[in-house]
Amino acid sequence: MLIDIATSEVSLTDEAALAEWNGVILGVLSHGQTAPVHLGKLLELAPGFAMAHALKGLSALMLGRRELYSVAQDASQTAQVALQAGGDTRREWLWCEALKDWIAGQPSRAIAHMEAALRINPADTISMKLSHGIRFILGDHIGMRRSVEAVIGAHGKDHPLRGYALGCLAFAMEETGSYDAAERTGLEGLAYASDDAWGLHAVTHVYDMTHRPTQGIALIDNNLDAWGHCNNFRFHVWWHKALLHLDQGEVDQVLALYDTKIRDEKTDDYRDFSNASSLLVRLELEGIDVGHRWTELADLAESRTEDGCLTFADLHYMMALVGDNRADAAARLTARVANDAGADTEVAKTMRDPGVAVAKGLGAFSDGRYDAAFDALFAAHPKFQTMGGSHAQRDVFERVTIEAGLRAGALNATTNLLQQRIAKRKGAVDSFAETRLQMISDARALQADIAAE
């Protein structure tokens, strides 16, 4: 058997096929545009390589789109046929089982299979990356860190993929609040892998969470090699840059980034969609008129009201529907989320709590029913983490909850939420928190004046 760049045995026997598989691995780790190209060539050279079919299916599921489930199912069936033909490794079998379990609505079991692969070889970077990626979708930040820390020792200075492993560790450190360690680790990873977009993005998260927008913008601007080659992940990097400019009050630059970078390509990838919809919500919360920009997103969201792959995606579709005042479509989406919540899957569990409450809260906020919006969002707040994504991505839900509380006059509860948000940032007070704290102070002063009359 041959050994791949992740230092693991593969059942491939052709060096040309191995080269394509190594290209797939590097493409996935760097979020590069070349990964599907290499995968296509690999399947031509080695159509019986079950692991390639498993990766095709897992990648389809990560896109979070209902119509791609058939792609994942077809890939899984082909992978199983390949396994039955024999010659596979234990690692390859585990990947195929991971795909089957995720299709069955149990992504946590898919993670367990990836972790089993890592027990075979802790230096297997691509299995680590897939475990990391699925955990990210599930909001399992503690599991992300535990997983990478368990194998980072096997990624020594001579490991060809060390930089990417450090990038994953940096992101997990940031999501678990170890900001200084995350910054150091992410920058070290970039020294090993200059094209590691995930590692660069991890450090950008640090600068966002610790209210250092100038450093974050400079990091992005000065490290084009780390993300310029990316697939649609580059839109997410532009999104981060826009957030940093928004923190500095540079609205014109934010809108320009939205129009020319973040939404220049009108894709229907839920990750691109969430970048756009959450940014428009942030802008509107600051009193910025976003003009016609909701229309394009709402058109896409209407076509996704029956999707139901990920709670995180559904709730960003909801933002666009209420943003463009499409009450009927928003009601359909809310009803479908509630209906899906009755199923016996891991996604349904998240739909049930917090998905239903968040969908209702967003609808109530749009209608100006701030008491109802705050009640729903405040009840859901402890479970926001389970929706998946990052702290930076979920922060839009925090902002809407806080804004609803302010408008509802729930000053004590809103103050507590703001203090929790600040504590998560190790005391850093960004422009959003600063202005809302001032609003609360002004409201309390007004209340005192009225009481004194």
Short mmCIF file of C-alpha atoms in Angstrom, two decimals:
data_model
loop_
_atom_site.label_atom_id
_atom_site.label_comp_id
_atom_site.label_asym_id
_atom_site.label_seq_id
_atom_site.Cartn_x
_atom_site.Cartn_y
_atom_site.Cartn_z
CA MET A 1 0.00 0.00 0.00
CA LEU A 2 1.01 3.61 -0.56
CA ILE A 3 1.32 6.34 2.08
CA ASP A 4 -0.42 9.67 1.54
CA ILE A 5 0.67 13.17 2.59
CA ALA A 6 -1.32 12.73 5.82
CA THR A 7 1.13 9.90 6.65
CA SER A 8 -1.59 7.26 6.36
CA GLU A 9 -1.93 4.08 4.34
CA VAL A 10 -4.26 4.14 1.35
CA SER A 11 -5.45 1.28 -0.81
CA LEU A 12 -4.35 3.10 -3.95
CA THR A 13 -1.69 1.33 -6.00
CA ASP A 14 -1.05 3.97 -8.66
CA GLU A 15 1.36 6.83 -7.93
CA ALA A 16 -0.59 9.15 -10.25
CA ALA A 17 -3.77 8.48 -8.30
CA LEU A 18 -1.89 9.06 -5.03
CA ALA A 19 -0.71 12.43 -6.33
CA GLU A 20 -4.30 13.42 -7.04
CA TRP A 21 -5.40 12.22 -3.60
CA ASN A 22 -2.65 14.31 -2.01
CA GLY A 23 -3.91 17.24 -4.07
CA VAL A 24 -7.39 16.66 -2.65
CA ILE A 25 -6.03 16.66 0.89
CA LEU A 26 -4.10 19.88 0.39
CA GLY A 27 -7.09 21.49 -1.30
CA VAL A 28 -9.43 20.60 1.55
CA LEU A 29 -6.99 21.76 4.23
CA SER A 30 -6.31 25.07 2.50
CA HIS A 31 -9.94 25.63 1.42
CA GLY A 32 -8.59 25.86 -2.12
CA GLN A 33 -10.44 25.83 -5.40
CA THR A 34 -8.39 22.88 -6.63
CA ALA A 35 -9.85 20.19 -4.33
CA PRO A 36 -12.81 19.20 -6.58
CA VAL A 37 -10.53 19.22 -9.64
CA HIS A 38 -8.16 16.75 -8.00
CA LEU A 39 -11.09 14.67 -6.74
CA GLY A 40 -12.51 14.39 -10.25
CA LYS A 41 -9.19 13.24 -11.66
CA LEU A 42 -8.74 10.81 -8.80
CA LEU A 43 -12.10 9.17 -9.44
CA GLU A 44 -11.16 8.77 -13.09
CA LEU A 45 -7.87 7.09 -12.18
CA ALA A 46 -9.20 5.04 -9.26
CA PRO A 47 -13.00 4.67 -9.52
CA GLY A 48 -12.90 1.92 -6.89
CA PHE A 49 -11.27 4.09 -4.20
CA ALA A 50 -14.03 4.10 -1.58
CA MET A 51 -12.50 6.92 0.44
CA ALA A 52 -12.80 9.34 -2.47
CA HIS A 53 -16.49 8.58 -2.83
CA ALA A 54 -16.93 9.02 0.92
CA LEU A 55 -15.27 12.41 0.77
CA LYS A 56 -17.50 13.42 -2.15
CA GLY A 57 -20.56 12.53 -0.07
CA LEU A 58 -19.32 14.19 3.11
CA SER A 59 -18.49 17.34 1.17
CA ALA A 60 -22.02 17.42 -0.25
CA LEU A 61 -23.51 17.18 3.23
CA MET A 62 -21.31 20.01 4.48
CA LEU A 63 -22.90 22.28 1.88
CA GLY A 64 -26.17 22.07 3.81
CA ARG A 65 -28.53 21.93 0.83
CA ARG A 66 -31.40 19.46 0.61
CA GLU A 67 -30.93 18.68 -3.09
CA LEU A 68 -27.36 17.55 -2.41
CA TYR A 69 -28.50 14.73 -0.15
CA SER A 70 -29.09 12.62 -3.25
CA VAL A 71 -25.46 13.28 -4.25
CA ALA A 72 -24.34 12.11 -0.81
CA GLN A 73 -26.55 9.03 -0.99
CA ASP A 74 -25.26 8.08 -4.43
CA ALA A 75 -21.67 8.56 -3.24
CA SER A 76 -22.36 6.40 -0.20
CA GLN A 77 -23.83 3.59 -2.31
CA THR A 78 -20.85 3.69 -4.66
CA ALA A 79 -18.47 3.67 -1.71
CA GLN A 80 -20.18 0.61 -0.23
CA VAL A 81 -19.87 -1.24 -3.53
CA ALA A 82 -16.18 -0.35 -3.59
CA LEU A 83 -15.75 -1.65 -0.05
CA GLN A 84 -17.39 -4.94 -0.94
CA ALA A 85 -14.85 -5.36 -3.71
CA GLY A 86 -12.19 -5.50 -0.99
CA GLY A 87 -8.74 -4.02 -0.59
CA ASP A 88 -9.74 -1.11 1.61
CA THR A 89 -8.04 0.01 4.80
CA ARG A 90 -9.73 0.37 8.18
CA ARG A 91 -9.51 4.15 7.83
CA GLU A 92 -11.32 4.04 4.48
CA TRP A 93 -14.10 1.88 5.98
CA LEU A 94 -14.49 4.35 8.84
CA TRP A 95 -14.94 7.24 6.43
CA CYS A 96 -17.64 5.33 4.57
CA GLU A 97 -19.43 4.58 7.84
CA ALA A 98 -19.20 8.27 8.77
CA LEU A 99 -21.01 9.18 5.59
CA LYS A 100 -23.76 6.61 6.21
CA ASP A 101 -24.38 7.90 9.73
CA TRP A 102 -24.54 11.54 8.71
CA ILE A 103 -27.03 10.72 5.94
CA ALA A 104 -29.09 8.97 8.62
CA GLY A 105 -29.22 12.21 10.60
CA GLN A 106 -26.50 11.38 13.13
CA PRO A 107 -23.48 13.61 12.43
CA SER A 108 -22.08 13.02 15.91
CA ARG A 109 -21.60 9.36 14.94
CA ALA A 110 -19.74 10.54 11.85
CA ILE A 111 -17.41 12.42 14.19
CA ALA A 112 -16.90 9.26 16.24
CA HIS A 113 -15.74 7.41 13.11
CA MET A 114 -13.26 10.18 12.27
CA GLU A 115 -11.93 10.04 15.82
CA ALA A 116 -11.52 6.27 15.44
CA ALA A 117 -9.42 6.93 12.35
CA LEU A 118 -7.27 9.30 14.40
CA ARG A 119 -6.70 6.62 16.99
CA ILE A 120 -5.23 4.49 14.21
CA ASN A 121 -2.90 7.33 13.23
CA PRO A 122 -2.96 10.65 15.18
CA ALA A 123 -0.93 12.22 12.36
CA ASP A 124 -3.83 11.75 9.93
CA THR A 125 -4.48 15.45 9.31
CA ILE A 126 -7.35 15.07 6.88
CA SER A 127 -9.38 12.91 9.28
CA MET A 128 -8.70 15.52 11.95
CA LYS A 129 -9.92 18.27 9.60
CA LEU A 130 -13.18 16.44 8.87
CA SER A 131 -13.84 15.81 12.56
CA HIS A 132 -13.08 19.49 13.16
CA GLY A 133 -15.41 20.58 10.35
CA ILE A 134 -18.39 18.51 11.46
CA ARG A 135 -17.92 19.61 15.05
CA PHE A 136 -17.91 23.21 13.82
CA ILE A 137 -21.26 22.68 12.11
CA LEU A 138 -22.64 21.27 15.37
CA GLY A 139 -21.21 24.09 17.51
CA ASP A 140 -19.02 21.66 19.46
CA HIS A 141 -16.20 24.07 20.30
CA ILE A 142 -14.98 22.08 23.28
CA GLY A 143 -14.85 18.89 21.22
CA MET A 144 -12.97 20.72 18.46
CA ARG A 145 -10.24 21.71 20.87
CA ARG A 146 -10.05 18.34 22.59
CA SER A 147 -9.79 16.57 19.25
CA VAL A 148 -6.96 18.69 17.85
CA GLU A 149 -5.04 18.82 21.10
CA ALA A 150 -5.08 15.02 21.21
CA VAL A 151 -3.25 14.75 17.88
CA ILE A 152 -1.15 17.91 17.64
CA GLY A 153 1.79 16.10 19.22
CA ALA A 154 1.85 13.79 16.20
CA HIS A 155 2.20 16.82 13.92
CA GLY A 156 5.81 17.65 14.66
CA LYS A 157 7.97 20.14 12.80
CA ASP A 158 8.74 17.54 10.13
CA HIS A 159 5.08 16.77 9.41
CA PRO A 160 4.19 18.15 5.96
CA LEU A 161 0.78 19.31 7.17
CA ARG A 162 1.74 20.77 10.54
CA GLY A 163 0.69 24.31 9.62
CA TYR A 164 -2.89 23.25 8.86
CA ALA A 165 -3.12 21.34 12.13
CA LEU A 166 -1.95 24.43 13.99
CA GLY A 167 -4.58 26.47 12.15
CA CYS A 168 -7.31 24.13 13.40
CA LEU A 169 -5.91 24.28 16.92
CA ALA A 170 -5.82 28.08 16.76
CA PHE A 171 -9.47 28.24 15.78
CA ALA A 172 -10.48 25.81 18.53
CA MET A 173 -8.49 27.86 21.05
CA GLU A 174 -10.23 31.04 19.95
CA GLU A 175 -13.68 29.47 20.17
CA THR A 176 -12.91 28.29 23.71
CA GLY A 177 -11.70 31.73 24.79
CA SER A 178 -7.91 31.24 24.81
CA TYR A 179 -7.27 34.31 22.67
CA ASP A 180 -3.56 34.85 23.32
CA ALA A 181 -2.75 31.20 22.65
CA ALA A 182 -4.94 31.21 19.55
CA GLU A 183 -3.15 34.25 18.14
CA ARG A 184 0.30 32.73 18.72
CA THR A 185 -0.69 29.34 17.37
CA GLY A 186 -2.42 30.71 14.29
CA LEU A 187 0.53 32.90 13.33
CA GLU A 188 2.91 29.98 13.88
CA GLY A 189 0.74 27.84 11.62
CA LEU A 190 0.92 30.45 8.86
CA ALA A 191 4.72 30.26 9.06
CA TYR A 192 4.46 26.55 8.19
CA ALA A 193 1.59 26.81 5.70
CA SER A 194 1.34 30.25 4.13
CA ASP A 195 -1.86 29.25 2.30
CA ASP A 196 -3.75 28.21 5.44
CA ALA A 197 -6.91 30.29 5.18
CA TRP A 198 -8.43 28.62 8.24
CA GLY A 199 -5.48 29.61 10.42
CA LEU A 200 -5.52 33.19 9.16
CA HIS A 201 -9.25 33.31 9.80
CA ALA A 202 -8.70 31.98 13.34
CA VAL A 203 -6.43 34.92 14.17
CA THR A 204 -8.92 37.29 12.56
CA HIS A 205 -11.52 35.91 14.95
CA VAL A 206 -9.20 36.75 17.83
CA TYR A 207 -8.93 40.36 16.69
CA ASP A 208 -12.70 40.56 16.31
CA MET A 209 -13.41 39.10 19.75
CA THR A 210 -10.79 41.27 21.47
CA HIS A 211 -11.81 44.50 19.68
CA ARG A 212 -8.64 45.03 17.68
CA PRO A 213 -10.11 45.89 14.28
CA THR A 214 -7.04 47.67 12.94
CA GLN A 215 -4.86 44.61 13.50
CA GLY A 216 -7.48 42.34 11.98
CA ILE A 217 -7.76 44.42 8.82
CA ALA A 218 -3.97 44.55 8.48
CA LEU A 219 -3.69 40.78 8.93
CA ILE A 220 -6.15 40.18 6.10
CA ASP A 221 -4.65 42.81 3.81
CA ASN A 222 -1.07 41.65 4.36
CA ASN A 223 -1.66 37.92 3.91
CA LEU A 224 -3.38 37.55 0.55
CA ASP A 225 -1.47 34.31 -0.07
CA ALA A 226 -3.35 32.73 2.81
CA TRP A 227 -6.80 33.23 1.32
CA GLY A 228 -6.59 34.61 -2.22
CA HIS A 229 -6.56 31.05 -3.62
CA CYS A 230 -9.69 30.03 -1.75
CA ASN A 231 -12.99 28.68 -2.90
CA ASN A 232 -16.00 30.57 -1.56
CA PHE A 233 -14.24 30.76 1.79
CA ARG A 234 -12.69 33.97 0.46
CA PHE A 235 -16.14 35.57 0.73
CA HIS A 236 -16.08 34.71 4.41
CA VAL A 237 -12.70 36.42 4.82
CA TRP A 238 -14.14 39.52 3.12
CA TRP A 239 -17.05 39.27 5.56
CA HIS A 240 -14.66 39.32 8.48
CA LYS A 241 -12.99 42.39 7.04
CA ALA A 242 -16.39 44.07 6.75
CA LEU A 243 -17.15 43.30 10.42
CA LEU A 244 -13.89 44.91 11.45
CA HIS A 245 -14.65 48.02 9.42
CA LEU A 246 -18.15 48.13 10.93
CA ASP A 247 -16.63 48.05 14.40
CA GLN A 248 -14.74 51.20 13.39
CA GLY A 249 -17.89 52.84 12.05
CA GLU A 250 -16.68 52.78 8.44
CA VAL A 251 -20.06 52.07 6.88
CA ASP A 252 -19.17 53.12 3.33
CA GLN A 253 -16.39 50.53 3.26
CA VAL A 254 -18.70 47.88 4.67
CA LEU A 255 -21.30 48.47 1.95
CA ALA A 256 -18.61 48.53 -0.73
CA LEU A 257 -17.26 45.19 0.50
CA TYR A 258 -20.77 43.76 0.51
CA ASP A 259 -21.44 44.79 -3.08
CA THR A 260 -18.07 44.11 -4.66
CA LYS A 261 -16.76 41.15 -2.66
CA ILE A 262 -19.12 39.44 -0.21
CA ARG A 263 -22.10 39.34 -2.56
CA ASP A 264 -20.41 40.00 -5.87
CA GLU A 265 -21.20 36.39 -6.85
CA LYS A 266 -24.84 35.64 -6.04
CA THR A 267 -24.26 32.08 -4.88
CA ASP A 268 -26.85 30.03 -3.00
CA ASP A 269 -24.31 28.39 -0.69
CA TYR A 270 -25.75 28.80 2.83
CA ARG A 271 -22.37 29.93 4.14
CA ASP A 272 -22.19 32.76 1.61
CA PHE A 273 -25.83 33.53 2.33
CA SER A 274 -25.23 33.72 6.08
CA ASN A 275 -22.33 36.12 5.53
CA ALA A 276 -24.64 38.44 3.61
CA SER A 277 -27.83 38.23 5.65
CA SER A 278 -26.10 38.60 9.01
CA LEU A 279 -24.12 41.61 7.79
CA LEU A 280 -27.27 43.37 6.59
CA VAL A 281 -28.91 42.73 9.98
CA ARG A 282 -25.91 44.24 11.75
CA LEU A 283 -26.08 47.29 9.51
CA GLU A 284 -29.79 47.78 10.10
CA LEU A 285 -29.33 47.51 13.85
CA GLU A 286 -26.99 50.48 13.52
CA GLY A 287 -29.68 52.42 11.68
CA ILE A 288 -28.14 51.99 8.22
CA ASP A 289 -30.49 51.81 5.24
CA VAL A 290 -29.35 48.80 3.20
CA GLY A 291 -31.61 49.69 0.30
CA HIS A 292 -32.46 46.99 -2.23
CA ARG A 293 -29.96 44.46 -0.93
CA TRP A 294 -32.52 42.30 0.90
CA THR A 295 -34.46 41.53 -2.29
CA GLU A 296 -31.90 39.21 -3.86
CA LEU A 297 -31.38 37.34 -0.60
CA ALA A 298 -35.09 37.04 0.10
CA ASP A 299 -35.69 35.57 -3.35
CA LEU A 300 -33.18 32.84 -2.56
CA ALA A 301 -34.56 32.36 0.94
CA GLU A 302 -38.07 31.80 -0.42
CA SER A 303 -36.71 28.94 -2.51
CA ARG A 304 -35.17 27.44 0.66
CA THR A 305 -38.13 27.52 3.05
CA GLU A 306 -38.50 23.73 2.79
CA ASP A 307 -34.78 22.93 3.03
CA GLY A 308 -34.33 21.93 6.66
CA CYS A 309 -30.75 20.69 6.52
CA LEU A 310 -29.28 22.96 9.18
CA THR A 311 -30.89 25.16 11.81
CA PHE A 312 -28.10 27.69 11.30
CA ALA A 313 -28.96 27.99 7.61
CA ASP A 314 -32.71 28.15 8.14
CA LEU A 315 -32.41 31.01 10.61
CA HIS A 316 -30.29 33.03 8.21
CA TYR A 317 -32.93 32.46 5.54
CA MET A 318 -35.42 33.77 8.09
CA MET A 319 -33.38 36.95 8.49
CA ALA A 320 -33.69 37.67 4.78
CA LEU A 321 -37.41 36.97 4.67
CA VAL A 322 -38.22 39.32 7.54
CA GLY A 323 -35.63 41.79 6.26
CA ASP A 324 -37.59 42.07 3.01
CA ASN A 325 -40.97 42.00 4.81
CA ARG A 326 -42.07 38.67 3.32
CA ALA A 327 -44.39 37.72 6.13
CA ASP A 328 -46.06 34.78 4.37
CA ALA A 329 -42.75 33.12 3.48
CA ALA A 330 -41.42 33.77 6.98
CA ALA A 331 -44.51 32.12 8.45
CA ARG A 332 -44.03 29.10 6.17
CA LEU A 333 -40.41 28.76 7.23
CA THR A 334 -41.28 29.07 10.93
CA ALA A 335 -43.99 26.41 10.55
CA ARG A 336 -41.62 24.08 8.73
CA VAL A 337 -38.95 24.48 11.41
CA ALA A 338 -41.55 23.64 14.05
CA ASN A 339 -42.71 20.61 12.07
CA ASP A 340 -39.15 19.34 11.51
CA ALA A 341 -38.49 19.69 15.22
CA GLY A 342 -40.61 16.59 15.81
CA ALA A 343 -38.27 14.23 13.98
CA ASP A 344 -35.81 11.91 15.73
CA THR A 345 -32.55 13.32 14.39
CA GLU A 346 -29.79 15.52 15.73
CA VAL A 347 -30.80 18.33 13.39
CA ALA A 348 -34.38 18.09 14.69
CA LYS A 349 -33.14 18.48 18.25
CA THR A 350 -31.57 21.81 17.36
CA MET A 351 -34.64 22.84 15.37
CA ARG A 352 -36.70 22.15 18.49
CA ASP A 353 -34.48 24.17 20.80
CA PRO A 354 -33.40 26.85 20.02
CA GLY A 355 -34.55 26.90 16.37
CA VAL A 356 -38.30 27.38 16.85
CA ALA A 357 -37.88 30.14 19.43
CA VAL A 358 -35.28 32.00 17.37
CA ALA A 359 -37.43 31.88 14.23
CA LYS A 360 -40.41 33.24 16.18
CA GLY A 361 -38.21 35.86 17.83
CA LEU A 362 -36.87 37.13 14.52
CA GLY A 363 -40.40 37.36 13.15
CA ALA A 364 -41.65 39.24 16.20
CA PHE A 365 -38.70 41.64 16.06
CA SER A 366 -39.46 42.44 12.43
CA ASP A 367 -43.10 43.11 13.34
CA GLY A 368 -42.07 45.51 16.10
CA ARG A 369 -43.36 43.19 18.83
CA TYR A 370 -40.25 43.64 20.93
CA ASP A 371 -41.63 42.11 24.16
CA ALA A 372 -42.46 38.89 22.33
CA ALA A 373 -39.18 38.98 20.42
CA PHE A 374 -37.15 39.37 23.58
CA ASP A 375 -39.06 36.67 25.43
CA ALA A 376 -38.43 34.17 22.62
CA LEU A 377 -34.81 35.09 21.96
CA PHE A 378 -33.90 35.35 25.64
CA ALA A 379 -35.31 31.86 26.24
CA ALA A 380 -33.28 30.52 23.31
CA HIS A 381 -30.09 32.37 24.23
CA PRO A 382 -28.49 29.60 26.36
CA LYS A 383 -28.70 27.23 23.37
CA PHE A 384 -27.33 29.57 20.67
CA GLN A 385 -24.05 27.61 20.70
CA THR A 386 -25.79 24.47 19.48
CA MET A 387 -26.84 26.17 16.24
CA GLY A 388 -23.26 25.77 15.04
CA GLY A 389 -20.90 28.21 13.44
CA SER A 390 -18.56 30.48 15.36
CA HIS A 391 -18.95 33.08 18.08
CA ALA A 392 -18.58 35.77 15.43
CA GLN A 393 -21.32 34.23 13.28
CA ARG A 394 -23.75 33.65 16.16
CA ASP A 395 -23.14 37.18 17.44
CA VAL A 396 -25.84 38.47 15.10
CA PHE A 397 -28.40 36.56 17.18
CA GLU A 398 -26.89 38.03 20.35
CA ARG A 399 -27.19 41.52 18.88
CA VAL A 400 -30.82 41.08 17.89
CA THR A 401 -31.63 39.68 21.35
CA ILE A 402 -29.95 42.63 23.06
CA GLU A 403 -31.64 45.13 20.74
CA ALA A 404 -35.02 43.51 21.37
CA GLY A 405 -34.44 43.78 25.10
CA LEU A 406 -33.56 47.45 24.81
CA ARG A 407 -36.63 48.23 22.74
CA ALA A 408 -38.81 46.20 25.11
CA GLY A 409 -37.44 48.14 28.08
CA ALA A 410 -35.99 45.03 29.76
CA LEU A 411 -32.97 46.97 30.96
CA ASN A 412 -31.75 44.65 33.71
CA ALA A 413 -31.88 41.49 31.62
CA THR A 414 -30.33 43.29 28.65
CA THR A 415 -27.52 44.64 30.81
CA ASN A 416 -26.79 41.10 31.97
CA LEU A 417 -26.65 39.88 28.36
CA LEU A 418 -24.25 42.66 27.44
CA GLN A 419 -22.02 41.86 30.40
CA GLN A 420 -21.99 38.18 29.40
CA ARG A 421 -21.03 39.19 25.88
CA ILE A 422 -18.22 41.39 27.17
CA ALA A 423 -16.99 38.65 29.51
CA LYS A 424 -16.81 36.25 26.56
CA ARG A 425 -14.48 38.79 25.00
CA LYS A 426 -12.28 38.96 28.12
CA GLY A 427 -13.51 42.46 28.92
CA ALA A 428 -13.19 43.91 25.41
CA VAL A 429 -15.95 46.44 24.68
CA ASP A 430 -16.63 46.80 20.96
CA SER A 431 -18.63 49.60 19.37
CA PHE A 432 -21.89 47.63 19.56
CA ALA A 433 -21.54 47.05 23.31
CA GLU A 434 -20.38 50.61 23.94
CA THR A 435 -23.38 52.19 22.24
CA ARG A 436 -25.89 49.82 23.89
CA LEU A 437 -24.43 50.38 27.34
CA GLN A 438 -24.81 54.10 26.74
CA MET A 439 -28.41 53.60 25.64
CA ILE A 440 -29.14 51.72 28.86
CA SER A 441 -27.47 54.43 30.90
CA ASP A 442 -29.52 57.12 29.13
CA ALA A 443 -32.73 55.13 29.67
CA ARG A 444 -32.00 54.71 33.37
CA ALA A 445 -31.26 58.41 33.71
CA LEU A 446 -34.58 59.22 32.02
CA GLN A 447 -36.40 56.85 34.32
CA ALA A 448 -34.77 58.52 37.33
CA ASP A 449 -35.79 61.98 36.10
CA ILE A 450 -39.39 60.86 35.61
CA ALA A 451 -39.49 59.27 39.05
CA ALA A 452 -38.12 62.47 40.60
CA GLU A 453 -40.85 64.67 39.12
#
